[in-house]
XYZ file of C-alpha atoms in Angstrom:
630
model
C 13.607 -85.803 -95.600
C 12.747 -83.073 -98.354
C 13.646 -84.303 -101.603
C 16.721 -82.459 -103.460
C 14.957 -79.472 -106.209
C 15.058 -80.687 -109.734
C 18.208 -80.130 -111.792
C 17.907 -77.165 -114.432
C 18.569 -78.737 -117.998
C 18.692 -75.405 -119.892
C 21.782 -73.370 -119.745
C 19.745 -70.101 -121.115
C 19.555 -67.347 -118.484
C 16.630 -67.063 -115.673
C 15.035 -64.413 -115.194
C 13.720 -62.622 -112.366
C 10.090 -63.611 -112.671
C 10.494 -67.222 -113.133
C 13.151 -67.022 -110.577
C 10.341 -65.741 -107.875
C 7.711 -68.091 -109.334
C 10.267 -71.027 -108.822
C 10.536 -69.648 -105.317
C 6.818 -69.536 -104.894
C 6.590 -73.263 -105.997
C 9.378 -74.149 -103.717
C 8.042 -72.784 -100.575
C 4.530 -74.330 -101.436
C 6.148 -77.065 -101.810
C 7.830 -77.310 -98.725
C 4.635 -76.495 -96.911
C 2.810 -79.081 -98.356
C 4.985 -81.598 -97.533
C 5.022 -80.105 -93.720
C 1.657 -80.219 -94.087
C 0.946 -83.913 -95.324
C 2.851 -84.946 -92.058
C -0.835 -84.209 -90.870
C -2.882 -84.232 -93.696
C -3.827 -87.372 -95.836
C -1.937 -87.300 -99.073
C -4.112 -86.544 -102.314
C -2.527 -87.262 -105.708
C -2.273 -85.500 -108.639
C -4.759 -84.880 -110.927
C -4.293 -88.259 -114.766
C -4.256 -86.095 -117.161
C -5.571 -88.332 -119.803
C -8.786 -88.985 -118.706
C -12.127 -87.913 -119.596
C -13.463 -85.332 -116.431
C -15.580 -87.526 -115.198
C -13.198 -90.324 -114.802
C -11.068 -88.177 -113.152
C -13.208 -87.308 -110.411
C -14.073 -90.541 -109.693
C -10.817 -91.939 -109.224
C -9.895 -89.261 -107.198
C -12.807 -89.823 -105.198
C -11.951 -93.182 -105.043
C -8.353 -91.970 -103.821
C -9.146 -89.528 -101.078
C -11.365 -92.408 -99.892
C -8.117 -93.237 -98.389
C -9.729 -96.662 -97.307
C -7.688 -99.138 -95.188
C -6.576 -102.842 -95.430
C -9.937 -103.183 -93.155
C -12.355 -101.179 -95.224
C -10.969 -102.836 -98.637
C -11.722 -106.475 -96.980
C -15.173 -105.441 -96.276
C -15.447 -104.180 -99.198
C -14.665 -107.242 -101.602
C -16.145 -109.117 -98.889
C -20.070 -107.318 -100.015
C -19.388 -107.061 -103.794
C -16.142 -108.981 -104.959
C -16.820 -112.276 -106.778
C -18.175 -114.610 -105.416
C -16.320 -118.330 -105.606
C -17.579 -120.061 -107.882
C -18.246 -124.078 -107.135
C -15.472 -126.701 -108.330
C -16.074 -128.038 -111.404
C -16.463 -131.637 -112.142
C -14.091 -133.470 -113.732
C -15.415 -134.459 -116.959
C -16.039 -138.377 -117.804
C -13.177 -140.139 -119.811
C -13.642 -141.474 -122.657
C -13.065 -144.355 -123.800
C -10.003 -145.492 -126.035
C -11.638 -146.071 -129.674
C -10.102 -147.683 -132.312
C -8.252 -145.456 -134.991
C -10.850 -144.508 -137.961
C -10.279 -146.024 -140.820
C -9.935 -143.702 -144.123
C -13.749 -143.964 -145.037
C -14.748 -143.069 -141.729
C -12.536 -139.872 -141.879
C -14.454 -138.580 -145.015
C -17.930 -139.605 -143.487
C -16.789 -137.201 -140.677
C -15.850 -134.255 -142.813
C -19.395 -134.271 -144.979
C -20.917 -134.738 -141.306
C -21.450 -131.215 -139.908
C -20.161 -130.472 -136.557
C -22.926 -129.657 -133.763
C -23.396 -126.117 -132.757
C -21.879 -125.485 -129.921
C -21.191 -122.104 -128.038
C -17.845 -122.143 -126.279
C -18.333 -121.003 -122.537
C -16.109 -118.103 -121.480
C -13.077 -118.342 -120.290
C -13.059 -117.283 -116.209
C -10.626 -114.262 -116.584
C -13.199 -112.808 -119.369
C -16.448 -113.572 -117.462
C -14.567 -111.937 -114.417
C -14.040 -109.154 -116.280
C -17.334 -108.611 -117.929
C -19.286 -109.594 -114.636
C -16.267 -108.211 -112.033
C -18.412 -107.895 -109.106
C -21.319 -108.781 -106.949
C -24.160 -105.910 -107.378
C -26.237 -104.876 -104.253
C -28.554 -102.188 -103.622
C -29.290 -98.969 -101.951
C -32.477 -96.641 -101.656
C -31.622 -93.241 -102.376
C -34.022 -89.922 -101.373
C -33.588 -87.618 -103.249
C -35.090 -84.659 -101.670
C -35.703 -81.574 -104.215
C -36.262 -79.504 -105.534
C -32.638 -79.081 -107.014
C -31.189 -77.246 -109.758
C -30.177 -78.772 -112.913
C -27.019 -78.256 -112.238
C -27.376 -79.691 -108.663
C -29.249 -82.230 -110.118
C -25.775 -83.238 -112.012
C -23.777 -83.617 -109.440
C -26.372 -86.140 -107.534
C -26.428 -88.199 -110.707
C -22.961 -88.194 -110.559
C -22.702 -89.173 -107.300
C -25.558 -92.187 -108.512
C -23.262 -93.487 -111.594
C -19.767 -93.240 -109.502
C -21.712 -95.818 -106.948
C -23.214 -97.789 -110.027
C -19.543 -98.274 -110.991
C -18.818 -100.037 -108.029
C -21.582 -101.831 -107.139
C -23.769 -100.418 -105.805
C -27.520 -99.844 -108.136
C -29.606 -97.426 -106.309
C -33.750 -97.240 -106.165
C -34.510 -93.491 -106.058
C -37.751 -92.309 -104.977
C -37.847 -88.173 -105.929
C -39.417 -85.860 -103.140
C -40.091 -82.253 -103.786
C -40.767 -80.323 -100.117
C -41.956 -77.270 -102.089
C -44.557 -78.664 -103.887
C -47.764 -78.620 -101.700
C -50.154 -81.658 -101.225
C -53.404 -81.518 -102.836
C -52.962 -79.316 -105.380
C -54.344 -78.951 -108.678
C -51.408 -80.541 -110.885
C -49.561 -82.126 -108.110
C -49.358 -85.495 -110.120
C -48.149 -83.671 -113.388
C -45.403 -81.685 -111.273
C -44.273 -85.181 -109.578
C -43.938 -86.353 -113.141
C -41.892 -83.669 -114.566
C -39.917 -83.783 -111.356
C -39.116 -87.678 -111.539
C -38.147 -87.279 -115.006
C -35.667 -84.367 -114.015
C -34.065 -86.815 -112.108
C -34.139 -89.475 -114.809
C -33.035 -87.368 -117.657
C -29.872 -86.134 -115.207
C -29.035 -90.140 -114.935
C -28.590 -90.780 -118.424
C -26.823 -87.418 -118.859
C -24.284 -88.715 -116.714
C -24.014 -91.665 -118.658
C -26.256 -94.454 -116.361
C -29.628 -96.134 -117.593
C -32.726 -94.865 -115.926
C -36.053 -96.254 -116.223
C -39.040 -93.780 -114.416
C -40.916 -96.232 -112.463
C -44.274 -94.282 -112.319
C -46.757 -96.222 -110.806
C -47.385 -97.184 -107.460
C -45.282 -99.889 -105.918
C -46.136 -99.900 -101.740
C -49.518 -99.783 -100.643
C -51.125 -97.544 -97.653
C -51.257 -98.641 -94.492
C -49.757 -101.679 -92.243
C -48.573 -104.774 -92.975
C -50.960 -107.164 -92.203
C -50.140 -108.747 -88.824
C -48.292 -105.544 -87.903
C -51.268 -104.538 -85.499
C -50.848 -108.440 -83.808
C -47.256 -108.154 -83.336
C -46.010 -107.942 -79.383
C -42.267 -107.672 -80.410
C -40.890 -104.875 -78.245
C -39.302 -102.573 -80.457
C -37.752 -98.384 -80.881
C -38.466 -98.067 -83.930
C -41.813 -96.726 -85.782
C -43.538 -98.921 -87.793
C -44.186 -97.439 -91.679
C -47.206 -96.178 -92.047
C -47.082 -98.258 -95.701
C -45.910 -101.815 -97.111
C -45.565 -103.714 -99.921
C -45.005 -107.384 -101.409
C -42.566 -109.036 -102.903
C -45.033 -109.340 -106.208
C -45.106 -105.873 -106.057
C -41.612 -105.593 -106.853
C -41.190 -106.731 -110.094
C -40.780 -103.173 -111.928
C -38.306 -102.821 -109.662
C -36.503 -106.405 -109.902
C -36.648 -105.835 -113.928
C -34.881 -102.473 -114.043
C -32.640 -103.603 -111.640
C -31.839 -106.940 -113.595
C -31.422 -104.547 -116.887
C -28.791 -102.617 -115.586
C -31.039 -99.425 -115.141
C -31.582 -97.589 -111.930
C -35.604 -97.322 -110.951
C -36.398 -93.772 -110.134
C -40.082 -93.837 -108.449
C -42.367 -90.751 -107.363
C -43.946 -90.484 -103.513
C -47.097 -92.748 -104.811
C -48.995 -95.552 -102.821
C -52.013 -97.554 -103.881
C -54.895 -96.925 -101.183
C -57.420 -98.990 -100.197
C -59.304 -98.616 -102.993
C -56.681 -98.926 -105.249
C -56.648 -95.298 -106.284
C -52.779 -93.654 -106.457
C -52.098 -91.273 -104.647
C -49.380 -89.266 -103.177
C -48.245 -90.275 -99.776
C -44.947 -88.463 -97.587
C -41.448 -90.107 -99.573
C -40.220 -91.267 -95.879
C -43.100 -93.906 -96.119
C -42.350 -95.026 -99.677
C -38.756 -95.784 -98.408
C -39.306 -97.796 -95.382
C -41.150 -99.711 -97.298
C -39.468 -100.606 -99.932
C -36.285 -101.056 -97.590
C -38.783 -103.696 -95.405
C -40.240 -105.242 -98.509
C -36.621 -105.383 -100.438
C -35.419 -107.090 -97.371
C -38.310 -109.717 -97.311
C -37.733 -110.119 -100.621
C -34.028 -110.858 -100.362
C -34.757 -113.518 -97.795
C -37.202 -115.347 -99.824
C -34.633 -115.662 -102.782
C -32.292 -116.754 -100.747
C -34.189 -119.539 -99.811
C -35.435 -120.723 -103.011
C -31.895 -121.852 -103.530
C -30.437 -124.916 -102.395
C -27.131 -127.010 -101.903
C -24.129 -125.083 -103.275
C -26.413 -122.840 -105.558
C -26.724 -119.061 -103.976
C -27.851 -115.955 -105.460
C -24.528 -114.958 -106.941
C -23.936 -117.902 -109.027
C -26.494 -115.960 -111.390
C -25.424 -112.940 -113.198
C -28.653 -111.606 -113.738
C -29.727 -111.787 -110.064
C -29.353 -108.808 -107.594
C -29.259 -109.185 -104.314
C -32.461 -107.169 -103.459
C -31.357 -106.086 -99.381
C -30.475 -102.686 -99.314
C -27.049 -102.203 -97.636
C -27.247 -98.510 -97.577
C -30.014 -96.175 -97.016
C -28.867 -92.460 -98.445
C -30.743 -89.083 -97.554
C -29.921 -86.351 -100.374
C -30.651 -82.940 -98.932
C -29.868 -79.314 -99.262
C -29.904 -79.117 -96.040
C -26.797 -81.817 -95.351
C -26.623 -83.858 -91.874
C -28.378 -83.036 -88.661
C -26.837 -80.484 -86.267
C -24.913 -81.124 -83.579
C -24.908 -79.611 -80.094
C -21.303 -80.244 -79.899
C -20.508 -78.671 -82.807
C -22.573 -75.057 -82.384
C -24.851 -76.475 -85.091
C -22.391 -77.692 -87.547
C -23.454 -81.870 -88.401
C -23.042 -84.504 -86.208
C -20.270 -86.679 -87.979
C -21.060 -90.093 -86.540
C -24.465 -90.965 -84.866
C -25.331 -93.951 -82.588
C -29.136 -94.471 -83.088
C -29.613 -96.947 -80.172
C -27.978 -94.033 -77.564
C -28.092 -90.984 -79.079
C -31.556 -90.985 -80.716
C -33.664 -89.615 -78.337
C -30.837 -86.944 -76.924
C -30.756 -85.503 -80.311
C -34.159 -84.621 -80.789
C -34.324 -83.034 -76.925
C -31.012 -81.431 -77.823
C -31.996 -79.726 -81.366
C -31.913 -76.214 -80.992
C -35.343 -74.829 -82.710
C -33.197 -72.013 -84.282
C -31.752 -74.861 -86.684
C -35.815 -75.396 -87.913
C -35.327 -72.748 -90.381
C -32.206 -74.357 -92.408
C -32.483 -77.916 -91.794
C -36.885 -78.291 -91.484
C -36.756 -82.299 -92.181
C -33.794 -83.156 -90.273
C -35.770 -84.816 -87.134
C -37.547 -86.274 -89.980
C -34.601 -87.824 -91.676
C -33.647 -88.919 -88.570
C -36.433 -91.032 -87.770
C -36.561 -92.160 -91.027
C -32.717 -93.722 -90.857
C -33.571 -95.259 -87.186
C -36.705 -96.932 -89.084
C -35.077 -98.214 -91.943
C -31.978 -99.462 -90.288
C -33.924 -101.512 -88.115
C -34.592 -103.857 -91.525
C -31.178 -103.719 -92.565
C -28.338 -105.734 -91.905
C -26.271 -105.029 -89.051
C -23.305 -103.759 -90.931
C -25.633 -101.204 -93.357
C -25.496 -97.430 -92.666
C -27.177 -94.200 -93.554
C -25.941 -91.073 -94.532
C -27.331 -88.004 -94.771
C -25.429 -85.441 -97.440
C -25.391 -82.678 -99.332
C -26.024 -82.690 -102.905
C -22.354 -80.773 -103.011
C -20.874 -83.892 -101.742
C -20.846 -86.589 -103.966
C -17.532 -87.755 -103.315
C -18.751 -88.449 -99.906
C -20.852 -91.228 -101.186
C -18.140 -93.249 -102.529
C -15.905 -92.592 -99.504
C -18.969 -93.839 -97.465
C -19.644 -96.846 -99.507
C -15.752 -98.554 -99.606
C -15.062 -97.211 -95.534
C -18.402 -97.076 -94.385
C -16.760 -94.695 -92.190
C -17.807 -91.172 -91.059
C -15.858 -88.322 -93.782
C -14.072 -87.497 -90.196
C -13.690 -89.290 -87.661
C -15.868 -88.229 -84.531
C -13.397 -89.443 -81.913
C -10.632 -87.622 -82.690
C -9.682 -84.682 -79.928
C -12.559 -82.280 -80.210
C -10.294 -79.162 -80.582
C -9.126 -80.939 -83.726
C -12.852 -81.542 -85.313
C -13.527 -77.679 -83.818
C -10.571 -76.416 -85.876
C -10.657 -78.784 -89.055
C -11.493 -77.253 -92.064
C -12.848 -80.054 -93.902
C -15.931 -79.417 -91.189
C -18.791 -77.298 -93.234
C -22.660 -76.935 -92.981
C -22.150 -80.046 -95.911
C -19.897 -82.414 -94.109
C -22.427 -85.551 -93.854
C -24.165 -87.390 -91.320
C -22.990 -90.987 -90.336
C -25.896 -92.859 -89.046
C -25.268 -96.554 -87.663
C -28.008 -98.817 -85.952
C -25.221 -99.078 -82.982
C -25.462 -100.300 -79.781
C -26.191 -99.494 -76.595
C -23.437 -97.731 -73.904
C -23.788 -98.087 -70.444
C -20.999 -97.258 -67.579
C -21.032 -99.827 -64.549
C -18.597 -98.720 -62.170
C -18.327 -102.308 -59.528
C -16.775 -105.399 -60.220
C -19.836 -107.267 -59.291
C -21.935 -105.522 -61.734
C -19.437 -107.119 -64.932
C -20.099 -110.535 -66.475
C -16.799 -112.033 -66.290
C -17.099 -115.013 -68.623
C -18.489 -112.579 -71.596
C -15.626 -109.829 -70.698
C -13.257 -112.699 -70.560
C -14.171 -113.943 -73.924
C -14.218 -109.891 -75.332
C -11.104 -109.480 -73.885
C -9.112 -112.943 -75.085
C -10.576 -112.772 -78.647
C -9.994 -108.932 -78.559
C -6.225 -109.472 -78.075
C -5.495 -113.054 -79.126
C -3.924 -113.710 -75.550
C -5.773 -115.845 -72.696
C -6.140 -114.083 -69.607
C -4.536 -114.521 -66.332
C -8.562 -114.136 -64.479
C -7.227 -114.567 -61.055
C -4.756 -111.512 -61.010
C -6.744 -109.370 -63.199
C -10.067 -109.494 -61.167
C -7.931 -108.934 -57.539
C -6.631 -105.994 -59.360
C -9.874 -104.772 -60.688
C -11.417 -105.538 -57.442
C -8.352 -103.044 -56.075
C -8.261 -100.282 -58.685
C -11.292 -100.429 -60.937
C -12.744 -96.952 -61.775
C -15.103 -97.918 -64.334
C -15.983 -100.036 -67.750
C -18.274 -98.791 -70.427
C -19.726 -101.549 -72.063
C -20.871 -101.931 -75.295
C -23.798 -103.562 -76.314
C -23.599 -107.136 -74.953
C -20.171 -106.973 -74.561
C -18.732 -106.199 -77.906
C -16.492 -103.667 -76.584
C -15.499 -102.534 -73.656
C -13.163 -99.992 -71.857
C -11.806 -101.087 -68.614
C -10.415 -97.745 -66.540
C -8.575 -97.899 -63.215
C -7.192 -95.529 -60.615
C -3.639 -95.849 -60.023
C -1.961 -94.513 -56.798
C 0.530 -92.696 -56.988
C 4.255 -92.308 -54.494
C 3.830 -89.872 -51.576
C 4.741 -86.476 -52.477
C 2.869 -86.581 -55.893
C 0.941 -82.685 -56.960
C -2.778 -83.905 -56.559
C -3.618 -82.739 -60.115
C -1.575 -85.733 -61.295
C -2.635 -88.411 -58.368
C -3.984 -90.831 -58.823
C -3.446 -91.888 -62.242
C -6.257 -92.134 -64.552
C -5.434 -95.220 -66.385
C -6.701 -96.931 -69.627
C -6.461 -100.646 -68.323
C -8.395 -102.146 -71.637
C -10.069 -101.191 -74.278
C -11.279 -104.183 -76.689
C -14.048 -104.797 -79.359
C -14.956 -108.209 -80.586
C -13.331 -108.693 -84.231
C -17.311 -108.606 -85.986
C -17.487 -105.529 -84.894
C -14.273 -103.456 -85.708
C -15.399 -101.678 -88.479
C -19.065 -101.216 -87.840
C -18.720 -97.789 -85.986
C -18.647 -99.525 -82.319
C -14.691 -98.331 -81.657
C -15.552 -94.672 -82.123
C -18.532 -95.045 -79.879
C -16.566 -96.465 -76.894
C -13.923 -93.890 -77.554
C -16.090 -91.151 -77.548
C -17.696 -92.412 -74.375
C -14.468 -92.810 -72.901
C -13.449 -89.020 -73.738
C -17.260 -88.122 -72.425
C -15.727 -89.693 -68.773
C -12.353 -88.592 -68.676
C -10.879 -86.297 -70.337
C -13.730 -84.344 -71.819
C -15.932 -84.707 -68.513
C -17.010 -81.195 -67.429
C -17.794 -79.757 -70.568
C -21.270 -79.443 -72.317
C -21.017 -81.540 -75.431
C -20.223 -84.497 -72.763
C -23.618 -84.709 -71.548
C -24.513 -87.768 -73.749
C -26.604 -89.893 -72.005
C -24.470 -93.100 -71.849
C -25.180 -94.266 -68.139
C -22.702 -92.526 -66.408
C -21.765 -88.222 -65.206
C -23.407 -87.244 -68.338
C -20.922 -84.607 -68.415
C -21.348 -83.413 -64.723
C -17.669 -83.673 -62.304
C -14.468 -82.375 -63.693
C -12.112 -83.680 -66.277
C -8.753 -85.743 -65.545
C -6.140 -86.652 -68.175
C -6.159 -90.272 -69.006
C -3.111 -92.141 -69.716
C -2.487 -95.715 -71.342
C 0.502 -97.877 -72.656
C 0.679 -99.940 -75.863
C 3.772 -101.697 -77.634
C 6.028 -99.683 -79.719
C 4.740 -102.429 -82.556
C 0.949 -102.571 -81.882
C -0.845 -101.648 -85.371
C -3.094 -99.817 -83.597
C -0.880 -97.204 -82.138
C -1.492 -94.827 -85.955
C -5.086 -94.438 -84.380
C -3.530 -93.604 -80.930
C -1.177 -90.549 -82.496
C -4.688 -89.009 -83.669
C -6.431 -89.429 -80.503
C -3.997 -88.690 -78.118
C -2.342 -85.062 -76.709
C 0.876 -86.627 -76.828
C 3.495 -89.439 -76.687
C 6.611 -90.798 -75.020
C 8.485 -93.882 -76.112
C 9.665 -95.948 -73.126
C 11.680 -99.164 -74.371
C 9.878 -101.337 -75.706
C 6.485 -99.364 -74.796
C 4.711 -96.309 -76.006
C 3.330 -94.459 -73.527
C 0.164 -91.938 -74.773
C -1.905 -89.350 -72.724
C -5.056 -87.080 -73.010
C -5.061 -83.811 -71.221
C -8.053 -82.813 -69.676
C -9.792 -80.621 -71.858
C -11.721 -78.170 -69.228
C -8.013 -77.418 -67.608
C -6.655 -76.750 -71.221
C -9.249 -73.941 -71.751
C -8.617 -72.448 -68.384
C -4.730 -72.378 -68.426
C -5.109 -70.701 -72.301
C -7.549 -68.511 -71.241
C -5.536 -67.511 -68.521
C -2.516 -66.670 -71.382
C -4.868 -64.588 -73.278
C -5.446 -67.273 -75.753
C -1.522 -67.074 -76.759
C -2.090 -71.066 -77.061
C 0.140 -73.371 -74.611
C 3.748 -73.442 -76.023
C 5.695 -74.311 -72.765
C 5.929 -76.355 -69.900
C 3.451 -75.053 -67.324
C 3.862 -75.792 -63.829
C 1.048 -78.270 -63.436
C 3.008 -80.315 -66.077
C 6.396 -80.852 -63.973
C 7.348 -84.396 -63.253
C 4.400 -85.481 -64.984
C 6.180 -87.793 -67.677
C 8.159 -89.334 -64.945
C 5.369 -90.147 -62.973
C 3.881 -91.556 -65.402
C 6.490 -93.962 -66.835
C 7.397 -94.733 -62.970
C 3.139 -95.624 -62.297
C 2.043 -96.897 -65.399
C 5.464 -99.364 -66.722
C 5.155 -101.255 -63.394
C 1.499 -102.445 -63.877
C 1.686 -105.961 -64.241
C 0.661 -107.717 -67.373
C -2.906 -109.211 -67.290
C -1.820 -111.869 -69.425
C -0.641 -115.196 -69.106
C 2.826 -116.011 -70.625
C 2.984 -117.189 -74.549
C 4.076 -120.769 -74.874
């Protein structure tokens, strides 16, 4: 309900112009609160804070992270708990001093001791766990677009999150006379914008990675996708890096690798980086073994943990086009599946504007490949610096790319600057018998999934019935389970059967690491989206070839989850104590508007009669596939 207009507390008379520009504020203010019914809400501007503050908590705010996100969040840099103390040894009763031993104890001076800090102040002068990330920062840039990257650096430094920049300059050919001079100036661009921005630099300008394989690399039969760097380095080599790090300073390092003969010289930045993420890594795990019992990295203040959690990609050029998107970025990329389809997919008239996006792109798959399974790339602008912070608390896309594509075609927070999501991911594959599913694994998906055990003998005689087909997750940390409901006698055909969304479930590690968008796009690539071109990913099953059918599920009224339904879905009915949601099939959607003239579809058209009703009859009458609660 729209809150009653502010009472007028002067009695002197109004005139016409402030009159029409109170009108103007009221309308806008009416729209804007029509419009936050879709839009995420972004507070108002503290006034009494310096400008950079401000943008960074409003970063922070239009972050918008959830209860998830935060959790994860805390869980990689929030204190760590520190071990219980031990009691300290009593002391034994002693005899009251006499009055000669009270004056011997005032001439004696007292030892020096240094009182330790209270845990409230060391929590606030040491308030959270610092990790790492390897920034590129590929210029040349502007000063001024140098400014807004180091702002972008000191915002993550605030949280967190120290970054090791190495500085490449595309337009700045190899082999030139003065190409080491140039690098120089150029890494001290970067350094000078750092501490202009308030954050300690330190120009780290000799090599630190050396040329060529890791030893052993050429012996190694592990099957892998990924591209071995073409450099490496050792954990010895590291210590510029572990000192500035340790000082609070951020290392900012040139393209430079010792060769063979232990000359410098300037090698591509994409080598510099997967090695340093590989030797950061190996690095990482050989602190963490030095340690034992209850001791662990983070009981030391001074220590950083040296694994890079994020790998960052600072362009002009912002993510890598998308085929779905007539060239604007891809918002969320699955390495694993969508790798190679990318590269066939990217058009050569994109070359011109984005020349080291395929580049990037290998560079991500090779560097996530030494990362943790939770760590993420992201490929941005330099005008998006708000994106990093909104990457680092969510680790989520800056939209999401599941949501209904005529949404992400219309959204105008979509530019040739939105950033690129990249995630290690897993693979998708479509089976589409009952044979072909490992029951004890989907069992286990499905009963941690929902925190109810499964009734197996009526769910696999109706799968064995109705099953359409799963798509399956990696190895089986998601899944959704689609059937094909019949439907009464006398049914249109355009409605019968029923395209039904049996299950769809994802392990608890993995909500939150990119794996429910990926199974929900998949879905939308077999159901509802099938027929059109930017459903051609190749996930195992049509690859975008049949036609398109609308796909209906149920959920409680009270399930959490149903907020991410209402994005996803066309619409909604409530039925009791159920909520029943639907996706129309896109391809039919295009026809019937292009059959209006593109007047948009504001009635009920005649394909849509009795649809509900079916529906609710079908769908509410599906028996549950779990066994009672106790």
């Amino acid at each position: 309900m729209l809150s009653s207009s502010a009472r007028i507390t002067s009695r002197a008379p109004v005139s016409s112009a402030a009159r029409h520009a109170r009108s103007a504020q009221t309308f806008k203010a009416f729209y804007a609160t029509i419009r936050s019914l879709r839009q995420a809400y972004e507070p108002p501007e503290p006034d009494d804070l310096e400008p950079s503050e401000k943008d960074f908590i409003l970063s922070l705010l239009r972050a918008n992270p959830s209860l998830r996100d935060t959790k994860s969040y805390l869980a990689s840099f929030g204190p760590r708990p520190q071990p219980p103390q031990r009691p300290a040894p009593k002391e034994e009763e002693k005899p009251l001093p006499t009055d000669n031993a009270v004056v011997a104890q005032a001439e004696t001076k007292p030892p020096d001791i240094k009182p330790s800090p209270s845990p409230v102040v060391a929590s606030i002068l040491n308030p959270v766990y610092r990790r790492t990330a390897l920034v590129k920062i590929q210029a040349p840039f502007t000063d001024r677009q140098l400014e807004s990257i180091a702002r972008g650096m000191v915002y993550l430094e605030k949280l967190g999150l120290l970054s090791v920049i190495v500085v490449e300059n595309d337009q700045l050919p190899k082999g030139e006379r003065g190409e080491r001079a140039s690098l120089m100036d150029e890494t001290m661009r970067v350094v000078n914008a750092l501490e202009g921005q308030g954050a300690r630099a330190r120009p780290v300008l000799g090599a630190v990675v050396r040329l060529g394989p890791k030893p052993g690399d050429e012996d190694s039969t592990e099957p892998r996708d990924y591209i071995l760097p073409e450099a490496h380095t050792f954990p010895s080599d590291l210590v510029h890096i572990r000192s500035a790090l340790r000082a609070g300073e951020i290392p900012v390092l040139p393209p430079l690798a010792l060769d063979s003969f232990c000359r410098s010289v300037r090698v591509d930045a994409n080598d510099v980086i997967a090695a340093l993420v590989r030797g950061m890594g190996e690095a990482a795990a050989l602190d963490s073994s030095q340690f034992h019992g209850d001791e662990s990295p983070s009981l030391f203040p001074d220590e950083i943990d040296l694994t890079p959690l994020r790998l960052m990609i600072i362009t002009r050029e912002g993510g890598v086009p998308s085929y779905a998107r007539q060239g604007l970025p891809h918002l969320l990329i699955n390495l694993t599946s969508e790798y190679s389809y990318i590269r066939e997919t990217f058009d050569p008239r994109w070359k011109p504007s984005h020349p080291t996006a395929l580049s990037n792109l290998e560079l991500a798959r090779t560097c996530l490949a030494f990362m943790p399974p939770t760590s993420s790339a992201v490929m941005v602008s330099h005008r998006s610096p708000s994106h990093l912070i909104g990457n680092l608390i969510t680790n989520r896309p800056a939209v999401s790319s599941s949501l209904p594509h005529a949404l992400l075609q219309g959204n105008r927070k979509l530019t040739p600057h939105t950033p690129t999501l990249l995630r290690r991911g897993l693979p998708i594959r479509v089976v589409r018998r009952v044979d072909e599913i490992d029951k004890a694994k989907m069992k286990v998906l499905l009963e941690q999934s929902f925190r109810r055990e499964l009734s197996e003998e009526a769910f696999w005689a109706r799968m064995e019935r109705d099953l359409d087909f799963v798509i399956i997750a990696g190895d089986y940390a998601g899944a959704a389970i689609v059937t094909r409901e019949p439907c009464p006698e006398g049914v249109p055909s355009a409605i019968s059967p029923i395209t039904y969304l049996d299950k769809f479930a994802v392990l608890p590690s993995h909500q939150g690491d990119g794996t429910v968008d990926f199974l929900w796009v998949a879905l939308h690539d077999e159901t509802y989206g099938l027929g059109l071109p930017f459903s051609a990913n190749p996930n195992g099953g049509k690859e975008g070839k049949g036609e398109g059918r609308d796909l209906v599920w149920r959920s409680r009224a009270d399930n959490p989850v149903n907020k991410w339904y209402f994005e996803r879905s066309t619409g909604h009915v409530r039925h009791g104590d159920w909520v029943l949601f639907w996706c129309d099939a896109e391809v039919r959607l295009k026809t019937e508007e292009g059959r209006r003239a593109n007047a948009g579809l504001s009635y009920l058209m005649d394909w849509e009669r009795g649809r509900l009703q079916t529906w609710c009859d079908v769908v509410m009458k599906i028996p549950s596939s779990w066994k009672p609660k106790n």
